[in-house]
Amino acid sequence: MIILLAIPVAVFLAYKLLKWFPMTSTLFRIVYTLYTKTPLGYLFHLHQLNQYKSSHDQPHSNVTAWTCNGIKIIPIAICYDNYSYLIISLGNKQAVLVDPSDPDTIKEVVARENVKLEAILTTHKHWDHSGGNRALQAHFPGIAIYGSPIDNIPSLTHPVEDNDVIRTGSIKFTAIFTPGHTLGHTVYLLDGAPFDVPDSLFSGDLLFLSGCGQIFEGQPSEMLHSLQMISVLKDNTLLWPGHEYAAKNLMFALTIEPNNPFIRSKLDSVLALRTNKCNTCPSTIGEEKSYNPFLRTHITDVISAVGLDVLPPEQNENLHASVLKALRERKNNFK
């Protein structure tokens, strides 16, 4: 019994130490495997939720819902910096959840909004995005849970592939396969046309405001391709990321392009919001292309900032992947 109790504690301590070890190290791979492929990861997730709630009276952000023309998007602040999202069609009160990692908080929001929860969209398997699936499936019998079959999503009922369409009444999503952070990572594009509003991208851990997710399982070339697919979306597409990382991401971006006025302007705006713990989402894809270094691997100043040389056009694909890798390594070490 003592040994069984000690194992989750050991995993927790090892997880805390991971930042000191490269992702190629044996220790990292062991702990990452335990976190993603065994019940110990779920126990660790529950520990994180309980630890946050016992030490904080308020959520990490004071969120503001986005409402327009019959659609309502509610960011839900979870644990230390996660966001789940509740998307509501106000006409029929049907709703869809994205990445509901804390079932208790989610149930409170669903009850408060008095909506019928139809589906859960899961971007990837990490417990801070999928940890509420089982409990919510038990609480809402028959709910559809979508996600990539590659990623071992908990309680998955509806596997999705690239470009699959998910419909719930007037709410329509398109699944976009975006490997890199995990092998099965998938983002969801909400069609704004039925409501005469911009599209919305729920990006999980692919794309953050001025950042991107760590490349835990894929290759830099895969992450680059995934980011490039997102960068061609309409510029007015709203970006709803999986974490509140905006301030630190923009501070990092400023070290890469110190003369980029869009970074400074956005950082000032974000810092003003964070003074009152306000959520910084959404941004737009057009905005991100002006200041997010991970969408700017083709920009000469960004290439030079990571110590690489501009190459002929026929070699750009490999160059851009190398730039992305270098940026990601620098961001991992940024304090």
mmCIF file of C-alpha atoms in Angstrom:
data_model
loop_
_atom_site.group_PDB
_atom_site.id
_atom_site.type_symbol
_atom_site.label_atom_id
_atom_site.label_comp_id
_atom_site.label_asym_id
_atom_site.label_seq_id
_atom_site.Cartn_x
_atom_site.Cartn_y
_atom_site.Cartn_z
ATOM 1 C CA MET A 1 0.000 0.000 0.000
ATOM 2 C CA ILE A 2 2.799 2.427 0.881
ATOM 3 C CA ILE A 3 4.454 1.698 -2.454
ATOM 4 C CA LEU A 4 1.193 2.348 -4.326
ATOM 5 C CA LEU A 5 0.739 5.667 -2.553
ATOM 6 C CA ALA A 6 4.347 6.627 -3.197
ATOM 7 C CA ILE A 7 4.184 6.127 -6.967
ATOM 8 C CA PRO A 8 1.906 9.125 -7.734
ATOM 9 C CA VAL A 9 4.022 11.276 -5.430
ATOM 10 C CA ALA A 10 7.154 10.183 -7.272
ATOM 11 C CA VAL A 11 5.537 10.977 -10.624
ATOM 12 C CA PHE A 12 4.498 14.393 -9.312
ATOM 13 C CA LEU A 13 8.013 15.205 -8.136
ATOM 14 C CA ALA A 14 9.529 13.955 -11.378
ATOM 15 C CA TYR A 15 7.048 16.048 -13.373
ATOM 16 C CA LYS A 16 8.104 19.151 -11.459
ATOM 17 C CA LEU A 17 11.733 18.386 -12.297
ATOM 18 C CA LEU A 18 11.117 17.868 -16.021
ATOM 19 C CA LYS A 19 11.879 21.488 -16.887
ATOM 20 C CA TRP A 20 15.499 20.783 -15.975
ATOM 21 C CA PHE A 21 15.781 17.879 -18.415
ATOM 22 C CA PRO A 22 15.715 17.969 -22.230
ATOM 23 C CA MET A 23 12.789 16.239 -23.921
ATOM 24 C CA THR A 24 15.223 13.753 -25.443
ATOM 25 C CA SER A 25 16.392 12.564 -22.011
ATOM 26 C CA THR A 26 15.434 9.142 -20.683
ATOM 27 C CA LEU A 27 13.884 10.608 -17.527
ATOM 28 C CA PHE A 28 11.649 12.907 -19.539
ATOM 29 C CA ARG A 29 10.426 10.081 -21.762
ATOM 30 C CA ILE A 30 9.702 7.828 -18.769
ATOM 31 C CA VAL A 31 7.719 10.457 -16.875
ATOM 32 C CA TYR A 32 5.930 11.632 -20.024
ATOM 33 C CA THR A 33 4.900 8.047 -20.774
ATOM 34 C CA LEU A 34 3.601 7.587 -17.224
ATOM 35 C CA TYR A 35 1.663 10.854 -17.509
ATOM 36 C CA THR A 36 0.066 10.140 -20.882
ATOM 37 C CA LYS A 37 -0.392 6.369 -20.897
ATOM 38 C CA THR A 38 -1.159 5.300 -17.321
ATOM 39 C CA PRO A 39 -3.737 6.227 -14.641
ATOM 40 C CA LEU A 40 -0.937 8.007 -12.789
ATOM 41 C CA GLY A 41 -1.290 10.926 -15.183
ATOM 42 C CA TYR A 42 -4.956 11.286 -14.289
ATOM 43 C CA LEU A 43 -4.139 11.126 -10.575
ATOM 44 C CA PHE A 44 -1.560 13.847 -11.086
ATOM 45 C CA HIS A 45 -4.148 15.952 -12.915
ATOM 46 C CA LEU A 46 -6.604 15.575 -10.022
ATOM 47 C CA HIS A 47 -3.830 16.576 -7.628
ATOM 48 C CA GLN A 48 -3.190 19.719 -9.670
ATOM 49 C CA LEU A 49 -6.882 20.663 -9.656
ATOM 50 C CA ASN A 50 -7.224 20.088 -5.920
ATOM 51 C CA GLN A 51 -3.992 21.906 -5.157
ATOM 52 C CA TYR A 52 -5.123 24.958 -7.095
ATOM 53 C CA LYS A 53 -8.571 25.058 -5.495
ATOM 54 C CA SER A 54 -7.162 24.670 -1.990
ATOM 55 C CA SER A 55 -4.721 27.549 -2.457
ATOM 56 C CA HIS A 56 -6.781 29.969 -4.594
ATOM 57 C CA ASP A 57 -10.173 31.527 -3.911
ATOM 58 C CA GLN A 58 -10.605 32.776 -7.471
ATOM 59 C CA PRO A 59 -9.933 31.441 -10.974
ATOM 60 C CA HIS A 60 -6.731 32.474 -12.710
ATOM 61 C CA SER A 61 -8.633 34.946 -14.900
ATOM 62 C CA ASN A 62 -11.775 37.075 -14.736
ATOM 63 C CA VAL A 63 -13.305 35.976 -18.005
ATOM 64 C CA THR A 64 -15.608 37.888 -20.308
ATOM 65 C CA ALA A 65 -17.928 35.991 -22.620
ATOM 66 C CA TRP A 66 -17.967 36.887 -26.314
ATOM 67 C CA THR A 67 -21.550 37.254 -27.583
ATOM 68 C CA CYS A 68 -22.663 38.260 -31.069
ATOM 69 C CA ASN A 69 -25.662 37.533 -33.310
ATOM 70 C CA GLY A 70 -26.936 34.505 -31.413
ATOM 71 C CA ILE A 71 -23.618 32.820 -30.604
ATOM 72 C CA LYS A 72 -21.934 32.964 -27.203
ATOM 73 C CA ILE A 73 -18.413 31.779 -26.413
ATOM 74 C CA ILE A 74 -17.474 31.529 -22.749
ATOM 75 C CA PRO A 75 -13.825 31.021 -21.773
ATOM 76 C CA ILE A 76 -13.685 28.959 -18.578
ATOM 77 C CA ALA A 77 -10.574 29.482 -16.472
ATOM 78 C CA ILE A 78 -9.277 26.148 -15.184
ATOM 79 C CA CYS A 79 -6.465 25.446 -12.732
ATOM 80 C CA TYR A 80 -3.338 27.612 -13.071
ATOM 81 C CA ASP A 81 -3.632 28.780 -16.694
ATOM 82 C CA ASN A 82 -5.892 26.485 -18.749
ATOM 83 C CA TYR A 83 -8.956 27.529 -20.699
ATOM 84 C CA SER A 84 -11.932 25.359 -21.537
ATOM 85 C CA TYR A 85 -14.655 26.826 -23.738
ATOM 86 C CA LEU A 86 -18.442 26.601 -23.798
ATOM 87 C CA ILE A 87 -19.966 27.516 -27.164
ATOM 88 C CA ILE A 88 -23.703 28.226 -27.058
ATOM 89 C CA SER A 89 -26.261 28.706 -29.807
ATOM 90 C CA LEU A 90 -28.554 31.152 -28.022
ATOM 91 C CA GLY A 91 -31.523 30.418 -30.269
ATOM 92 C CA ASN A 92 -31.968 26.817 -29.142
ATOM 93 C CA LYS A 93 -29.666 26.763 -26.069
ATOM 94 C CA GLN A 94 -27.583 23.934 -27.509
ATOM 95 C CA ALA A 95 -23.964 23.937 -26.398
ATOM 96 C CA VAL A 96 -20.606 22.352 -27.156
ATOM 97 C CA LEU A 97 -17.572 22.133 -24.868
ATOM 98 C CA VAL A 98 -13.919 22.286 -25.861
ATOM 99 C CA ASP A 99 -11.255 20.679 -23.633
ATOM 100 C CA PRO A 100 -13.202 20.447 -20.343
ATOM 101 C CA SER A 101 -10.473 19.408 -17.921
ATOM 102 C CA ASP A 102 -12.288 20.254 -14.651
ATOM 103 C CA PRO A 103 -15.729 18.597 -14.607
ATOM 104 C CA ASP A 104 -16.964 20.316 -11.437
ATOM 105 C CA THR A 105 -16.294 23.802 -12.759
ATOM 106 C CA ILE A 106 -17.770 22.847 -16.127
ATOM 107 C CA LYS A 107 -20.980 21.531 -14.565
ATOM 108 C CA GLU A 108 -21.421 24.794 -12.661
ATOM 109 C CA VAL A 109 -21.100 26.864 -15.842
ATOM 110 C CA VAL A 110 -23.436 24.602 -17.841
ATOM 111 C CA ALA A 111 -26.053 24.795 -15.065
ATOM 112 C CA ARG A 112 -25.699 28.572 -14.776
ATOM 113 C CA GLU A 113 -26.183 29.027 -18.522
ATOM 114 C CA ASN A 114 -29.124 26.582 -18.546
ATOM 115 C CA VAL A 115 -28.077 24.943 -21.802
ATOM 116 C CA LYS A 116 -28.294 21.474 -23.286
ATOM 117 C CA LEU A 117 -24.781 20.095 -23.613
ATOM 118 C CA GLU A 118 -24.539 18.146 -26.861
ATOM 119 C CA ALA A 119 -20.857 17.416 -27.420
ATOM 120 C CA ILE A 120 -17.291 17.632 -26.160
ATOM 121 C CA LEU A 121 -14.447 18.419 -28.559
ATOM 122 C CA THR A 122 -11.035 17.317 -27.284
ATOM 123 C CA THR A 123 -7.916 18.723 -28.920
ATOM 124 C CA HIS A 124 -5.507 16.159 -27.469
ATOM 125 C CA LYS A 125 -4.942 13.555 -24.783
ATOM 126 C CA HIS A 126 -3.091 15.565 -22.125
ATOM 127 C CA TRP A 127 -5.121 15.473 -18.938
ATOM 128 C CA ASP A 128 -5.269 19.248 -18.570
ATOM 129 C CA HIS A 129 -7.410 19.170 -21.720
ATOM 130 C CA SER A 130 -9.171 15.800 -21.518
ATOM 131 C CA GLY A 131 -9.362 15.192 -17.763
ATOM 132 C CA GLY A 132 -13.079 15.937 -17.440
ATOM 133 C CA ASN A 133 -14.321 13.663 -20.211
ATOM 134 C CA ARG A 134 -15.156 10.598 -18.121
ATOM 135 C CA ALA A 135 -16.949 12.465 -15.338
ATOM 136 C CA LEU A 136 -18.927 14.576 -17.791
ATOM 137 C CA GLN A 137 -19.901 11.516 -19.808
ATOM 138 C CA ALA A 138 -21.313 10.008 -16.614
ATOM 139 C CA HIS A 139 -23.121 13.248 -15.722
ATOM 140 C CA PHE A 140 -24.510 13.849 -19.235
ATOM 141 C CA PRO A 141 -25.458 10.369 -20.549
ATOM 142 C CA GLY A 142 -25.239 10.041 -24.305
ATOM 143 C CA ILE A 143 -23.000 13.044 -24.819
ATOM 144 C CA ALA A 144 -20.801 12.794 -27.914
ATOM 145 C CA ILE A 145 -17.053 13.073 -27.283
ATOM 146 C CA TYR A 146 -14.937 13.908 -30.334
ATOM 147 C CA GLY A 147 -11.191 13.657 -30.817
ATOM 148 C CA SER A 148 -8.428 11.985 -32.760
ATOM 149 C CA PRO A 149 -8.235 8.177 -32.445
ATOM 150 C CA ILE A 150 -4.448 8.525 -32.665
ATOM 151 C CA ASP A 151 -4.329 10.342 -29.338
ATOM 152 C CA ASN A 152 -6.065 7.895 -26.981
ATOM 153 C CA ILE A 153 -8.690 10.452 -25.913
ATOM 154 C CA PRO A 154 -10.500 9.386 -22.698
ATOM 155 C CA SER A 155 -14.109 8.223 -23.264
ATOM 156 C CA LEU A 156 -13.907 8.925 -26.994
ATOM 157 C CA THR A 157 -17.205 8.128 -28.755
ATOM 158 C CA HIS A 158 -16.742 9.882 -32.112
ATOM 159 C CA PRO A 159 -13.260 9.597 -33.685
ATOM 160 C CA VAL A 160 -12.477 12.411 -36.115
ATOM 161 C CA GLU A 161 -10.080 12.793 -39.007
ATOM 162 C CA ASP A 162 -8.801 15.831 -40.854
ATOM 163 C CA ASN A 163 -11.605 17.943 -42.383
ATOM 164 C CA ASP A 164 -14.406 16.018 -40.676
ATOM 165 C CA VAL A 165 -17.465 18.206 -40.061
ATOM 166 C CA ILE A 166 -19.205 18.179 -36.676
ATOM 167 C CA ARG A 167 -22.749 19.578 -36.530
ATOM 168 C CA THR A 168 -24.967 20.340 -33.554
ATOM 169 C CA GLY A 169 -28.005 22.288 -34.690
ATOM 170 C CA SER A 170 -26.686 25.534 -36.153
ATOM 171 C CA ILE A 171 -23.236 25.008 -34.599
ATOM 172 C CA LYS A 172 -20.780 23.620 -37.152
ATOM 173 C CA PHE A 173 -17.125 22.757 -36.583
ATOM 174 C CA THR A 174 -14.445 21.444 -38.911
ATOM 175 C CA ALA A 175 -11.725 19.263 -37.388
ATOM 176 C CA ILE A 176 -8.203 20.111 -38.557
ATOM 177 C CA PHE A 177 -5.463 17.546 -37.907
ATOM 178 C CA THR A 178 -2.454 19.393 -36.452
ATOM 179 C CA PRO A 179 0.235 16.983 -35.168
ATOM 180 C CA GLY A 180 3.314 18.296 -33.409
ATOM 181 C CA HIS A 181 2.443 18.881 -29.767
ATOM 182 C CA THR A 182 1.075 15.334 -29.762
ATOM 183 C CA LEU A 183 0.796 12.942 -32.696
ATOM 184 C CA GLY A 184 -2.990 13.217 -32.799
ATOM 185 C CA HIS A 185 -3.473 16.870 -31.901
ATOM 186 C CA THR A 186 -6.585 18.271 -33.575
ATOM 187 C CA VAL A 187 -8.009 21.795 -33.583
ATOM 188 C CA TYR A 188 -11.600 22.812 -34.258
ATOM 189 C CA LEU A 189 -12.773 25.625 -36.527
ATOM 190 C CA LEU A 190 -16.220 27.016 -35.694
ATOM 191 C CA ASP A 191 -18.077 28.207 -38.794
ATOM 192 C CA GLY A 192 -19.237 31.753 -38.125
ATOM 193 C CA ALA A 193 -21.364 32.043 -41.286
ATOM 194 C CA PRO A 194 -24.669 30.812 -39.751
ATOM 195 C CA PHE A 195 -24.394 33.636 -37.208
ATOM 196 C CA ASP A 196 -22.837 36.222 -39.549
ATOM 197 C CA VAL A 197 -19.730 36.436 -37.344
ATOM 198 C CA PRO A 198 -16.053 35.594 -37.940
ATOM 199 C CA ASP A 199 -14.940 31.975 -37.703
ATOM 200 C CA SER A 200 -13.389 30.869 -34.407
ATOM 201 C CA LEU A 201 -10.418 28.545 -33.979
ATOM 202 C CA PHE A 202 -10.128 26.511 -30.779
ATOM 203 C CA SER A 203 -6.444 25.765 -30.955
ATOM 204 C CA GLY A 204 -5.670 23.681 -27.862
ATOM 205 C CA ASP A 205 -1.899 23.530 -27.489
ATOM 206 C CA LEU A 206 -1.050 24.141 -31.140
ATOM 207 C CA LEU A 207 -1.207 27.930 -31.195
ATOM 208 C CA PHE A 208 -1.283 30.429 -28.343
ATOM 209 C CA LEU A 209 -1.439 34.183 -28.365
ATOM 210 C CA SER A 210 2.114 34.924 -29.576
ATOM 211 C CA GLY A 211 3.246 31.346 -29.004
ATOM 212 C CA CYS A 212 2.937 27.683 -29.889
ATOM 213 C CA GLY A 213 2.917 24.437 -27.936
ATOM 214 C CA GLN A 214 5.959 22.398 -27.087
ATOM 215 C CA ILE A 215 6.801 19.650 -29.554
ATOM 216 C CA PHE A 216 6.395 16.677 -27.241
ATOM 217 C CA GLU A 217 5.777 13.923 -29.793
ATOM 218 C CA GLY A 218 6.107 15.216 -33.333
ATOM 219 C CA GLN A 219 8.950 16.762 -35.288
ATOM 220 C CA PRO A 220 9.583 20.470 -35.923
ATOM 221 C CA SER A 221 8.646 19.903 -39.572
ATOM 222 C CA GLU A 222 5.255 18.506 -38.490
ATOM 223 C CA MET A 223 4.600 21.411 -36.149
ATOM 224 C CA LEU A 224 5.635 23.832 -38.888
ATOM 225 C CA HIS A 225 3.176 22.258 -41.321
ATOM 226 C CA SER A 226 0.396 22.402 -38.716
ATOM 227 C CA LEU A 227 1.077 26.073 -38.014
ATOM 228 C CA GLN A 228 1.215 26.852 -41.730
ATOM 229 C CA MET A 229 -2.226 25.285 -42.208
ATOM 230 C CA ILE A 230 -3.614 27.578 -39.529
ATOM 231 C CA SER A 231 -1.861 30.674 -40.875
ATOM 232 C CA VAL A 232 -3.864 30.501 -44.119
ATOM 233 C CA LEU A 233 -7.195 30.812 -42.320
ATOM 234 C CA LYS A 234 -9.045 34.101 -42.734
ATOM 235 C CA ASP A 235 -7.263 36.958 -40.994
ATOM 236 C CA ASN A 236 -10.383 37.798 -38.960
ATOM 237 C CA THR A 237 -10.612 34.262 -37.540
ATOM 238 C CA LEU A 238 -10.818 34.517 -33.756
ATOM 239 C CA LEU A 239 -8.185 32.547 -31.846
ATOM 240 C CA TRP A 240 -9.199 30.815 -28.607
ATOM 241 C CA PRO A 241 -6.095 29.083 -27.167
ATOM 242 C CA GLY A 242 -5.805 26.425 -24.482
ATOM 243 C CA HIS A 243 -3.738 28.497 -22.024
ATOM 244 C CA GLU A 244 -3.306 32.032 -20.694
ATOM 245 C CA TYR A 245 0.303 32.505 -21.765
ATOM 246 C CA ALA A 246 -0.027 35.825 -23.589
ATOM 247 C CA ALA A 247 2.138 38.127 -21.457
ATOM 248 C CA LYS A 248 5.155 35.844 -21.231
ATOM 249 C CA ASN A 249 4.862 34.853 -24.886
ATOM 250 C CA LEU A 250 4.919 38.479 -25.995
ATOM 251 C CA MET A 251 7.883 39.227 -23.746
ATOM 252 C CA PHE A 252 9.707 36.384 -25.480
ATOM 253 C CA ALA A 253 8.641 37.639 -28.910
ATOM 254 C CA LEU A 254 10.153 41.010 -28.058
ATOM 255 C CA THR A 255 13.555 39.352 -27.561
ATOM 256 C CA ILE A 256 13.297 37.961 -31.103
ATOM 257 C CA GLU A 257 12.020 41.107 -32.823
ATOM 258 C CA PRO A 258 12.746 44.062 -30.515
ATOM 259 C CA ASN A 259 11.878 46.553 -33.266
ATOM 260 C CA ASN A 260 8.502 45.046 -34.151
ATOM 261 C CA PRO A 261 5.898 47.689 -33.171
ATOM 262 C CA PHE A 262 3.044 45.167 -33.218
ATOM 263 C CA ILE A 263 4.664 43.166 -30.414
ATOM 264 C CA ARG A 264 5.117 46.199 -28.176
ATOM 265 C CA SER A 265 1.583 47.424 -28.808
ATOM 266 C CA LYS A 266 0.037 44.024 -28.091
ATOM 267 C CA LEU A 267 2.185 43.532 -24.992
ATOM 268 C CA ASP A 268 1.026 46.874 -23.585
ATOM 269 C CA SER A 269 -2.582 45.858 -24.202
ATOM 270 C CA VAL A 270 -2.113 42.431 -22.633
ATOM 271 C CA LEU A 271 -0.328 43.779 -19.556
ATOM 272 C CA ALA A 272 -3.190 46.219 -19.007
ATOM 273 C CA LEU A 273 -5.678 43.349 -19.174
ATOM 274 C CA ARG A 274 -3.636 41.138 -16.867
ATOM 275 C CA THR A 275 -3.401 43.910 -14.265
ATOM 276 C CA ASN A 276 -7.063 43.103 -13.583
ATOM 277 C CA LYS A 277 -6.624 39.378 -14.331
ATOM 278 C CA CYS A 278 -8.764 39.687 -17.458
ATOM 279 C CA ASN A 279 -8.583 37.036 -20.156
ATOM 280 C CA THR A 280 -6.528 38.059 -23.182
ATOM 281 C CA CYS A 281 -8.358 35.888 -25.710
ATOM 282 C CA PRO A 282 -9.434 36.112 -28.390
ATOM 283 C CA SER A 283 -6.836 37.471 -30.737
ATOM 284 C CA THR A 284 -7.113 36.943 -34.493
ATOM 285 C CA ILE A 285 -5.067 34.993 -37.001
ATOM 286 C CA GLY A 286 -4.223 38.256 -38.743
ATOM 287 C CA GLU A 287 -2.887 39.710 -35.497
ATOM 288 C CA GLU A 288 -0.870 36.589 -34.767
ATOM 289 C CA LYS A 289 0.901 36.792 -38.112
ATOM 290 C CA SER A 290 2.112 40.275 -37.184
ATOM 291 C CA TYR A 291 3.745 39.392 -33.848
ATOM 292 C CA ASN A 292 3.806 35.634 -33.181
ATOM 293 C CA PRO A 293 7.373 34.458 -33.927
ATOM 294 C CA PHE A 294 6.185 30.882 -34.527
ATOM 295 C CA LEU A 295 4.107 32.118 -37.476
ATOM 296 C CA ARG A 296 6.994 34.275 -38.700
ATOM 297 C CA THR A 297 9.714 31.691 -39.378
ATOM 298 C CA HIS A 298 9.975 33.098 -42.922
ATOM 299 C CA ILE A 299 10.803 36.624 -41.736
ATOM 300 C CA THR A 300 14.454 37.627 -42.168
ATOM 301 C CA ASP A 301 14.698 39.298 -38.746
ATOM 302 C CA VAL A 302 13.385 36.151 -37.041
ATOM 303 C CA ILE A 303 15.765 33.896 -38.980
ATOM 304 C CA SER A 304 18.712 36.100 -38.047
ATOM 305 C CA ALA A 305 17.617 36.343 -34.406
ATOM 306 C CA VAL A 306 18.090 32.592 -33.920
ATOM 307 C CA GLY A 307 21.502 32.630 -35.611
ATOM 308 C CA LEU A 308 20.568 31.095 -38.958
ATOM 309 C CA ASP A 309 21.244 32.306 -42.482
ATOM 310 C CA VAL A 310 18.659 33.062 -45.132
ATOM 311 C CA LEU A 311 18.734 30.333 -47.793
ATOM 312 C CA PRO A 312 17.580 30.105 -51.415
ATOM 313 C CA PRO A 313 13.811 29.585 -51.835
ATOM 314 C CA GLU A 314 14.155 25.891 -52.718
ATOM 315 C CA GLN A 315 15.683 25.239 -49.278
ATOM 316 C CA ASN A 316 13.188 27.307 -47.288
ATOM 317 C CA GLU A 317 11.092 24.405 -45.966
ATOM 318 C CA ASN A 318 14.035 22.901 -44.093
ATOM 319 C CA LEU A 319 15.151 26.369 -43.022
ATOM 320 C CA HIS A 320 11.771 27.279 -41.580
ATOM 321 C CA ALA A 321 11.626 24.013 -39.619
ATOM 322 C CA SER A 322 15.091 24.769 -38.236
ATOM 323 C CA VAL A 323 13.964 28.270 -37.260
ATOM 324 C CA LEU A 324 10.907 26.835 -35.515
ATOM 325 C CA LYS A 325 13.054 24.325 -33.635
ATOM 326 C CA ALA A 326 15.472 27.057 -32.549
ATOM 327 C CA LEU A 327 12.622 29.324 -31.446
ATOM 328 C CA ARG A 328 11.016 26.539 -29.467
ATOM 329 C CA GLU A 329 14.303 25.692 -27.718
ATOM 330 C CA ARG A 330 14.823 29.342 -26.817
ATOM 331 C CA LYS A 331 11.269 29.649 -25.530
ATOM 332 C CA ASN A 332 11.720 26.523 -23.385
ATOM 333 C CA ASN A 333 14.621 28.264 -21.634
ATOM 334 C CA PHE A 334 13.034 31.719 -21.445
ATOM 335 C CA LYS A 335 12.454 32.967 -17.892
#
